[in-house]
XYZ file of C-alpha atoms in Angstrom:
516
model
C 23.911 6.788 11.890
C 24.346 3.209 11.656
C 23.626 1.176 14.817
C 26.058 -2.285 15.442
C 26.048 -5.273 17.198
C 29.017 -6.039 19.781
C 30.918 -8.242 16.854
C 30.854 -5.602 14.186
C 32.240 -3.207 16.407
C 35.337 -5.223 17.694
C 35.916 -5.853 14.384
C 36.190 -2.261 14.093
C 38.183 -1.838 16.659
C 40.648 -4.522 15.182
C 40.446 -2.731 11.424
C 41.641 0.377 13.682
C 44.194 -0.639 15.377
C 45.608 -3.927 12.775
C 45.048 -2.236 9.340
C 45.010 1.268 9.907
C 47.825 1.681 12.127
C 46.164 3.570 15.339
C 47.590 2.550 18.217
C 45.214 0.696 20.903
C 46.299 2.922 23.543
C 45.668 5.823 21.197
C 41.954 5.069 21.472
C 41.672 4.359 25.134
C 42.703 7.841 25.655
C 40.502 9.475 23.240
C 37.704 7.670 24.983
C 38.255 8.187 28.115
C 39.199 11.679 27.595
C 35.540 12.108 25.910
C 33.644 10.577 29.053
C 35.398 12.525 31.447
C 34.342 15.353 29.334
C 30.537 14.388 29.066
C 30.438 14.068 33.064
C 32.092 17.312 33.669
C 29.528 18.850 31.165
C 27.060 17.837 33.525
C 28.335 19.816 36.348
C 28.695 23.823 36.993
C 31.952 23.043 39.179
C 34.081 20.075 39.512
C 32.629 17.474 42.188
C 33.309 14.216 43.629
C 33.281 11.022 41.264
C 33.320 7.640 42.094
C 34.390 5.463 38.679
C 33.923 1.652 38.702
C 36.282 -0.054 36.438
C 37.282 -4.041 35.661
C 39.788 -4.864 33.855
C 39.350 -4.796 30.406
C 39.244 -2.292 28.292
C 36.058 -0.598 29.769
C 37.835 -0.284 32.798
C 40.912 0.997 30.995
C 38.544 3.841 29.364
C 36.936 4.231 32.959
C 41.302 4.833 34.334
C 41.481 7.350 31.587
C 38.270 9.596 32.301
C 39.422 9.112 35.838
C 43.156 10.741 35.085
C 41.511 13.797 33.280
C 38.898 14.663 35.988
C 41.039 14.637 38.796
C 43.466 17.092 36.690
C 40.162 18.884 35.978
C 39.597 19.345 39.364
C 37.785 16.337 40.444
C 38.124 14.187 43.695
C 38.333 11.108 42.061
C 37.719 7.763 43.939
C 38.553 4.605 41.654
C 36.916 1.248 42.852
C 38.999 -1.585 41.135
C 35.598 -4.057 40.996
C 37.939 -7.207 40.156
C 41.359 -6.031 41.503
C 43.821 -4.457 40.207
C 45.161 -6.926 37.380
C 45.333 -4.264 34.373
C 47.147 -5.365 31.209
C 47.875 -3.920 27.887
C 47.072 -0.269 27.190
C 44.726 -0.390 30.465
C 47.918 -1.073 32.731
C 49.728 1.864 30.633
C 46.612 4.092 31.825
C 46.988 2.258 35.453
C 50.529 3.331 35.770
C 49.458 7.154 34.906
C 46.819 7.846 37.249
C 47.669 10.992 39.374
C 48.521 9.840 43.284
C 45.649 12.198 44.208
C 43.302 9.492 42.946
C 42.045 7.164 45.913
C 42.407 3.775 44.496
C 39.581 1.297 46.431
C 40.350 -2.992 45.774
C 37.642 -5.802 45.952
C 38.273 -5.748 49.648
C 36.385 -2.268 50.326
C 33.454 -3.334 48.759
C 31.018 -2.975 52.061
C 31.777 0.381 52.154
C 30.786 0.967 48.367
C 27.328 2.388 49.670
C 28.570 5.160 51.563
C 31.102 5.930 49.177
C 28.223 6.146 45.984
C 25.927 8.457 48.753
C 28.912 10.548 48.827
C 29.020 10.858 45.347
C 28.047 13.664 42.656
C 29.035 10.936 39.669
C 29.517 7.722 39.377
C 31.165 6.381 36.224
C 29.962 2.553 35.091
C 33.634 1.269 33.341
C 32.840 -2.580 34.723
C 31.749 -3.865 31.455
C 31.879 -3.686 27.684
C 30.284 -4.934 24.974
C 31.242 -8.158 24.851
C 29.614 -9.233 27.980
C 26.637 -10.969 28.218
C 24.549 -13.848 30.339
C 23.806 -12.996 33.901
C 26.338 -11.000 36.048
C 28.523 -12.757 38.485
C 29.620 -11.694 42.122
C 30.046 -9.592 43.244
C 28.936 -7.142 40.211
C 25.607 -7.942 40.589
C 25.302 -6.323 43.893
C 27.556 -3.139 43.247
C 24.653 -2.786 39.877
C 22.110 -3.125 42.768
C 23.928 -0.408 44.885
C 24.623 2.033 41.525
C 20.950 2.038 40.676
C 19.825 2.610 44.901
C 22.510 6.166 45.065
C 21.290 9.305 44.298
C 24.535 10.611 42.076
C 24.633 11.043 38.048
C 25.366 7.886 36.460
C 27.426 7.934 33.321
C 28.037 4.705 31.330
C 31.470 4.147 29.328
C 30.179 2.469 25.940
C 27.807 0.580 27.810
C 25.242 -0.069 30.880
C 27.103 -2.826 32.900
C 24.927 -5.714 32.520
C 23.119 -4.619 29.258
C 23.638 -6.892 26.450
C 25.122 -5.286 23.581
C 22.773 -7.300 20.824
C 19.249 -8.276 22.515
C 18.871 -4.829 24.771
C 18.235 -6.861 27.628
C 19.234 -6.067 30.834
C 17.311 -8.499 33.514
C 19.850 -6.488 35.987
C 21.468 -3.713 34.913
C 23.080 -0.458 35.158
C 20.582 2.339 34.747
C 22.475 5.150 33.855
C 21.709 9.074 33.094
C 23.947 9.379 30.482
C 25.719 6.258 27.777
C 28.889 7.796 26.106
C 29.072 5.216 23.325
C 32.612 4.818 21.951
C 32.622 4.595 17.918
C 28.779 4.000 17.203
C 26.246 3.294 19.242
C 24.830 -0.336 19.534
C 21.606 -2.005 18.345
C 20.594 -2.611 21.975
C 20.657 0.444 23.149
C 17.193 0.987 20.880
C 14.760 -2.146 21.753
C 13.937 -3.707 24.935
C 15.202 -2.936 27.860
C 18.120 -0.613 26.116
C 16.056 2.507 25.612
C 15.555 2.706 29.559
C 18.743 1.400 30.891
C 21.330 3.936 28.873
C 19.186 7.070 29.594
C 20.565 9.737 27.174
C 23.109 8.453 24.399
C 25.843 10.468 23.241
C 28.273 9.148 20.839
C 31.764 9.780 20.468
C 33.342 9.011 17.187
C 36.929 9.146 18.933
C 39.587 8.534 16.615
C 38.239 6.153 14.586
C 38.387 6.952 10.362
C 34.887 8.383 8.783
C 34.581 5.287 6.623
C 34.612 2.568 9.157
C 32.107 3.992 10.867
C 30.206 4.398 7.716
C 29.607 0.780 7.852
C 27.910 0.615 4.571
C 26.999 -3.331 4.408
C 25.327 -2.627 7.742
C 21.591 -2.945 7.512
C 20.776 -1.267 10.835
C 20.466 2.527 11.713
C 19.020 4.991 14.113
C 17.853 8.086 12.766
C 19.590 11.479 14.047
C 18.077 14.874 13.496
C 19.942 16.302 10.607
C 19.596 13.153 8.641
C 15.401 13.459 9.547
C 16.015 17.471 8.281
C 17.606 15.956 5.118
C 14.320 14.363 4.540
C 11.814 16.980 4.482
C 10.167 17.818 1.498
C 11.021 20.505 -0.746
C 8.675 23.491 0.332
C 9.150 26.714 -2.902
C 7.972 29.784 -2.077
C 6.527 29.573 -4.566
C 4.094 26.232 -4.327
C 0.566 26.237 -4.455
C -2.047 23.394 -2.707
C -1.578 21.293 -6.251
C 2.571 21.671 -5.824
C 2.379 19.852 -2.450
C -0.273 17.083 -3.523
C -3.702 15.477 -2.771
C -3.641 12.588 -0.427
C -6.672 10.745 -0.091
C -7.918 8.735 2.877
C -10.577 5.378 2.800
C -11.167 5.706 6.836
C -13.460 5.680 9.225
C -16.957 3.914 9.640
C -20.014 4.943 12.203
C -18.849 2.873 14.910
C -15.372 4.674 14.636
C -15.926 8.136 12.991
C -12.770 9.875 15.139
C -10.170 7.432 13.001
C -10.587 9.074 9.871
C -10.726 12.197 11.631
C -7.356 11.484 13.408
C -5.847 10.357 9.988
C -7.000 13.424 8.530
C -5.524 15.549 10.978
C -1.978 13.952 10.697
C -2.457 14.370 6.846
C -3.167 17.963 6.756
C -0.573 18.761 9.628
C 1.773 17.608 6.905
C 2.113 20.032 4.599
C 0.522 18.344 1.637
C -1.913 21.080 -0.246
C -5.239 18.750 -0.699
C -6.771 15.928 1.563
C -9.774 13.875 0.625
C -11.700 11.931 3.160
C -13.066 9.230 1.324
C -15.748 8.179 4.753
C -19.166 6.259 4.729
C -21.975 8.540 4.153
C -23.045 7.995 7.840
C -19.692 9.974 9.092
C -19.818 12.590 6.722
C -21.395 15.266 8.960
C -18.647 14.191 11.509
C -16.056 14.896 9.316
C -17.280 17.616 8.089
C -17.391 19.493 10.885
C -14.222 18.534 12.527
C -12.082 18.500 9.478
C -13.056 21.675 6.978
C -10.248 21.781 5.064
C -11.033 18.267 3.932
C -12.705 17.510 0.537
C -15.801 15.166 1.208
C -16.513 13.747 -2.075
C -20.306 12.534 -2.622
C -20.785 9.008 -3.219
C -24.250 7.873 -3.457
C -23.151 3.887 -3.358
C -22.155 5.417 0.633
C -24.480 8.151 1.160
C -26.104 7.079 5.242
C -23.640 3.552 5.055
C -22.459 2.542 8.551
C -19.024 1.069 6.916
C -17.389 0.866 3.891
C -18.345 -1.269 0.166
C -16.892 -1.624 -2.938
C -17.280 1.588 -5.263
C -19.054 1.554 -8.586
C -16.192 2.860 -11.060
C -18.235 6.066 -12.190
C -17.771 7.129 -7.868
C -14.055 5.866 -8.301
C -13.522 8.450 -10.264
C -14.647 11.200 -7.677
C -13.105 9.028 -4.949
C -8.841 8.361 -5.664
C -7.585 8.067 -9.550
C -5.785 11.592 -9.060
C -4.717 11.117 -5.673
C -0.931 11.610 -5.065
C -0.678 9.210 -1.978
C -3.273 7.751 -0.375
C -3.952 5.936 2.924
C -6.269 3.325 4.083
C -7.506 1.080 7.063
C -7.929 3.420 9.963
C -11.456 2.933 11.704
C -11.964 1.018 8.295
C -13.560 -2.366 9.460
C -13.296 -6.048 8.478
C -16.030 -7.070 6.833
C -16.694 -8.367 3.213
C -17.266 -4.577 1.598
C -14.046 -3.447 3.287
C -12.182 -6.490 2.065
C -13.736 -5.526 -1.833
C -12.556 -2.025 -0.932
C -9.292 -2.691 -0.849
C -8.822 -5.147 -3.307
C -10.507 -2.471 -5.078
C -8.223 0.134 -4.279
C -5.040 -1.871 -4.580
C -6.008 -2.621 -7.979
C -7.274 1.050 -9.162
C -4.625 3.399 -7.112
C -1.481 4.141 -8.944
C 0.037 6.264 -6.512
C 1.999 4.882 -3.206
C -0.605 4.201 -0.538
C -0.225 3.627 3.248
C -2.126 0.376 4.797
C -2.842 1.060 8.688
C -5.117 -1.305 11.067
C -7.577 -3.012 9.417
C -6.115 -2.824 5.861
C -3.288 -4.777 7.487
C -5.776 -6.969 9.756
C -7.517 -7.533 6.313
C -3.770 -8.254 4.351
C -3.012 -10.710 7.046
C -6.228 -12.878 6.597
C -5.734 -12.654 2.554
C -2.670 -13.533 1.170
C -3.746 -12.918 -2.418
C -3.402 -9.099 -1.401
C 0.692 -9.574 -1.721
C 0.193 -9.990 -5.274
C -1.023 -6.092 -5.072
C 1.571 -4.879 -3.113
C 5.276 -2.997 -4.171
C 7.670 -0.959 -2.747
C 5.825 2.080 -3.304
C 3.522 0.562 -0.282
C 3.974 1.425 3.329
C 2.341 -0.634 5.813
C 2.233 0.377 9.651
C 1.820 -2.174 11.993
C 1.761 -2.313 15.924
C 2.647 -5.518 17.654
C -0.526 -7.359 17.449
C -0.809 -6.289 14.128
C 2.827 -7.479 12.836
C 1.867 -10.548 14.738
C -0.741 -11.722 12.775
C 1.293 -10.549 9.514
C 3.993 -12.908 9.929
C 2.191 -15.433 11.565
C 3.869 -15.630 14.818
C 3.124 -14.546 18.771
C 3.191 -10.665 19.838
C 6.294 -12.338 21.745
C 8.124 -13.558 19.196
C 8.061 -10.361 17.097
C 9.053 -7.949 20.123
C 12.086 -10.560 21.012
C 13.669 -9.315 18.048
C 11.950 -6.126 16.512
C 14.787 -5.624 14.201
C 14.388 -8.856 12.747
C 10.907 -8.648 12.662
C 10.823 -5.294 10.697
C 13.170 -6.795 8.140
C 11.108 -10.023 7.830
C 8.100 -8.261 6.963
C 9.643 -5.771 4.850
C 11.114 -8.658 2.674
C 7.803 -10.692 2.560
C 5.449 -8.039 1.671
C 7.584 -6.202 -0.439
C 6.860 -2.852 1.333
C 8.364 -0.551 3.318
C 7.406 -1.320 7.120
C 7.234 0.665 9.684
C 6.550 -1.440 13.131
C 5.342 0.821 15.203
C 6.322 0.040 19.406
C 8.719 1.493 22.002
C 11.663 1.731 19.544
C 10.021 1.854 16.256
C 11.670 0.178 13.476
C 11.362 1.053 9.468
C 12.585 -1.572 7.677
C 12.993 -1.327 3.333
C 12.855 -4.680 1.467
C 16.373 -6.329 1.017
C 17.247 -3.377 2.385
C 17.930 -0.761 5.608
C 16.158 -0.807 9.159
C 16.181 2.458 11.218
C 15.245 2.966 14.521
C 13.467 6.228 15.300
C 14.896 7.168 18.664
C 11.982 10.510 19.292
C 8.815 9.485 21.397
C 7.377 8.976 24.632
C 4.292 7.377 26.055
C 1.663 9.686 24.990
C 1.891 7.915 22.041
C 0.432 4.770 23.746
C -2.968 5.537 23.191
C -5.719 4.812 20.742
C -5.793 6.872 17.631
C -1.952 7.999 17.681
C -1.493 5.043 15.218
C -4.533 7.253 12.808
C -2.290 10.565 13.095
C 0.833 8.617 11.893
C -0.784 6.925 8.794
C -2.437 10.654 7.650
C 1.273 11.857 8.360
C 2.924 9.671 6.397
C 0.650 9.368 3.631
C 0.765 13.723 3.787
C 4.451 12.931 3.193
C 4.118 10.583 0.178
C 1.671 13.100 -1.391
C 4.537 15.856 -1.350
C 6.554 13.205 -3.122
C 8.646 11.717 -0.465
C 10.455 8.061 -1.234
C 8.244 5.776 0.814
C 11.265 4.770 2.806
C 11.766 8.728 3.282
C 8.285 9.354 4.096
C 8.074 6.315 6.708
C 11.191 7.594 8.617
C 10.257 11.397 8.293
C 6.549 10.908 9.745
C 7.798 7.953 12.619
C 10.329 10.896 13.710
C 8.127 13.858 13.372
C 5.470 11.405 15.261
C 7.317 10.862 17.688
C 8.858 14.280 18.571
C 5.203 15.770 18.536
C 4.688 13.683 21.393
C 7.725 14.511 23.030
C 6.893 18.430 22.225
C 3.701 18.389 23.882
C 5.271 16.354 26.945
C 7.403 19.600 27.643
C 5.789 20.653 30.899
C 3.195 17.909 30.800
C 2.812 14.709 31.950
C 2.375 12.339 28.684
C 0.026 10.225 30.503
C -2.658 13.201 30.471
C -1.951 14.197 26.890
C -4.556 13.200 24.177
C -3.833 11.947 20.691
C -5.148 15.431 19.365
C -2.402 17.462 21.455
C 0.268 15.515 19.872
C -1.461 16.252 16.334
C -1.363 19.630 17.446
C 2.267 19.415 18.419
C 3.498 18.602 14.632
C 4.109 21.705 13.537
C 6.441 22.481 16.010
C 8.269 19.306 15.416
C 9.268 20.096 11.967
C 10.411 23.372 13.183
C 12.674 21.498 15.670
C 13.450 19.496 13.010
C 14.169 22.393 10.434
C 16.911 23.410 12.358
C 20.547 21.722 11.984
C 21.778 20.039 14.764
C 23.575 22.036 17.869
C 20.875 24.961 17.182
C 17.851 25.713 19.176
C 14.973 28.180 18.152
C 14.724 31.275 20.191
């Protein structure tokens, strides 16, 4: 589903209502019909809601959800934040509001507070889209008294105070639940968005299937039944050499649990063969932990500490036949592990994952771009994209979008940055936001789990791009599986490793079904 920023969705609004002939009004009331009936879906029995509306259209949608919860039942208090000045189709929806609605002006405002305690719901209709900069008075303080009252808080389109583009919010509405009108918008999904919108619904109203496909638009969030349209073929009939070998270069004796991690994420994929390609020093460790995993022999490695270039005759027992392969986890930064991958680059001729210190190694060398393609996936955290593009952790996480997309394009590769709100970005082409995961996930070694995951994926012939968005989102809801009943500050990297399978039986089923 594509994401948009607050321009490319008033120009929808304008290709709705100019070009194809629906009337403005027409999609007020489909919008405000759909909030009213996301806040009564909340509820066993109608309740007492409190909707704050301005006078735009935001507030117009807010009059409309107003008019159909009071006929549903509601007691419906309406706080006009900047008076009661409606025009257009807002004053049509002004002029239909039921006389059971109590209508509250500027005026009232010290009495807001016991008016919100009173409150079941309170509906956020202050501010669209096309809002931005600091709030003025006296919004400000009614955001301050929203986010201090115990109700439900439902957002129409938007958080007041949340900027439509950026995702930040400095003060902001923190609402429950974001009913966003016609698609929802690229801030919702980095920075501060994630937090301040709470649950996102969207509503496609009335507005025509192929403006909302938006196909020029390069950025996306990822929904479930788009993730289930990625998984891999699975025949009943497949074998371990149907679903592919990937290989993994990982791991060295100061950090034997990354290639062990990696392995784990690559087996939990469904690929039929993994080969831990380890220093001879980590062997045992593997061995033990990981028994499905081949452990080919290599004498150039046998007792190493850390990784060295391969003579060819032990390249030929270590990757020519992979399927996918993945390297960098635990993998080190020296001169061997620098030959290593040079090595590798230049010998593998399947699509190959780079993870920590392949990419801490890519950074330092740019000769490694040379090596690179679009059948490459590289998988960088903050610090890690930081040092790719040359900039400050900052200045990537002000705009992770563009940041994605930048690398993407200079490396050739499909990137997937890795962060509250991961982004996988194709050269020249899409960025998707992965919207499953949770803070178990910030913790070392989740970042090994991914790599093995999505270099599982490439094995069973995934598109890179497929692969990338496929193992973020099965990543991700892992994590949020194993937080079911947990706290994800106690889980450990393994749990959510354990959690996979589970998450592509989530993700197995089409959306609006639940397993029994």
């Amino acid at each position: 589903m594509k994401a948009v920023t607050a321009a490319r969705m008033r120009a929808l609004d304008r290709e709705a209502i100019e070009r194809r002939g629906i009337p403005a009004g027409a999609l007020m009331e489909a919008a405000g019909r759909a909030i009213a009936e996301e806040i009564a879906a909340q509820f066993p029995e109608p309740g007492h809601c409190v909707v704050l509306a301005g006078r735009g259209n935001n507030g117009g949608d807010g009059l409309v959800a107003a008019r159909h919860l009071a006929h549903s039942g509601w007691r419906v208090d309406l706080v006009a934040v900047m008076g009661l000045g409606f025009a257009g189709p807002a004053l049509d929806a002004w002029r239909a509001l039921p006389a059971d609605v109590a209508v509250h002006e500027p005026a009232a405002m010290p009495n807001l507070p016991q008016l919100l305690a009173d409150a079941d719901a309170v509906l956020d209709a202050m501010l669209g889209t096309g809002a931005s900069g600091e709030l003025r008075a006296p919004l400000g303080d009614i955001v301050d008294c929203v986010n201090n009252c115990p109700a439900f808080v439902a957002a129409a389109d938007i958080p007041t105070g949340l900027d439509a583009d950026t995702g930040r919010g400095p003060r902001a509405i923190r609402a429950h639940r974001t009913v966003a009108i016609g698609l929802p918008k690229v801030g919702f999904l980095v920075n501060d968005g994630p937090s301040l919108t709470g649950t996102v619904v969207v509503r496609p109203i009335q507005f025509p299937a192929d403006l909302l496909a938006c196909p020029d638009v390069r950025t996306a969030t990822l929904t479930r039944d788009e993730a289930r349209a990625l998984l891999p073929r699975r025949p009943r009939d497949g074998h371990k050499g149907t679903f592919g070998l990937c290989a993994l270069f990982a791991g060295s004796d100061s950090m034997p649990g990354a290639a062990s991690l990696a392995a784990q994420g690559a087996l939990r994929s469904g690929c039929g063969l993994v080969r831990a390609v380890a220093p001879g020093a980590i062997r045992p460790i593997l061995a033990a932990q990981i028994p499905e995993a081949l452990l080919p022999a290599l004498p150039s490695l046998a007792g190493e500490p850390s990784f060295r270039a391969l003579p060819p005759q032990e390249w030929e027992l270590a990757g020519p036949d992979a399927d996918a392969a993945v390297i960098g986890p635990g993998l080190g930064t020296g001169v061997g592990c620098r030959d290593l991958l040079f090595q590798a680059l230049e010998r593998l001729v399947c699509p190959v994952v780079l993870d920590a210190d392949a990419l801490n190694i890519a950074a330092a060398e740019p000769d490694i771009r040379a090596l690179l393609g679009e059948a490459h996936v590289l998988t960088p955290h903050p610090g890690e994209m930081a040092r790719l593009l040359g900039r400050s952790v900052a200045e990537v996480q002000r705009d992770r979008w563009q940041s994605a997309m930048d690398a993407a394009d200079r490396f050739g590769c499909v990137v997937a940055f890795k962060g509250h709100g991961t982004i996988v970005a194709d050269p020249g082409g899409e960025a998707t936001h992965i919207p499953t995961g949770n803070t178990a996930l910030a913790r070392g070694g989740s970042g090994d789990v991914l790599a093995g995951l999505i270099g599982g994926l490439l094995a069973q012939r995934c598109a890179p791009g497929a692969a990338a968005r496929l193992g973020c989102w099965i990543h991700g809801l892992a994590a949020d599986i194993a937080a079911r009943g947990a706290s994800p500050r106690g889980l450990r990297v393994t749990d959510i490793a354990a959690a996979i399978p589970h998450a592509f039986a989530e993700t197995e089923l089409p959306s609006g079904t639940e397993r029994g």
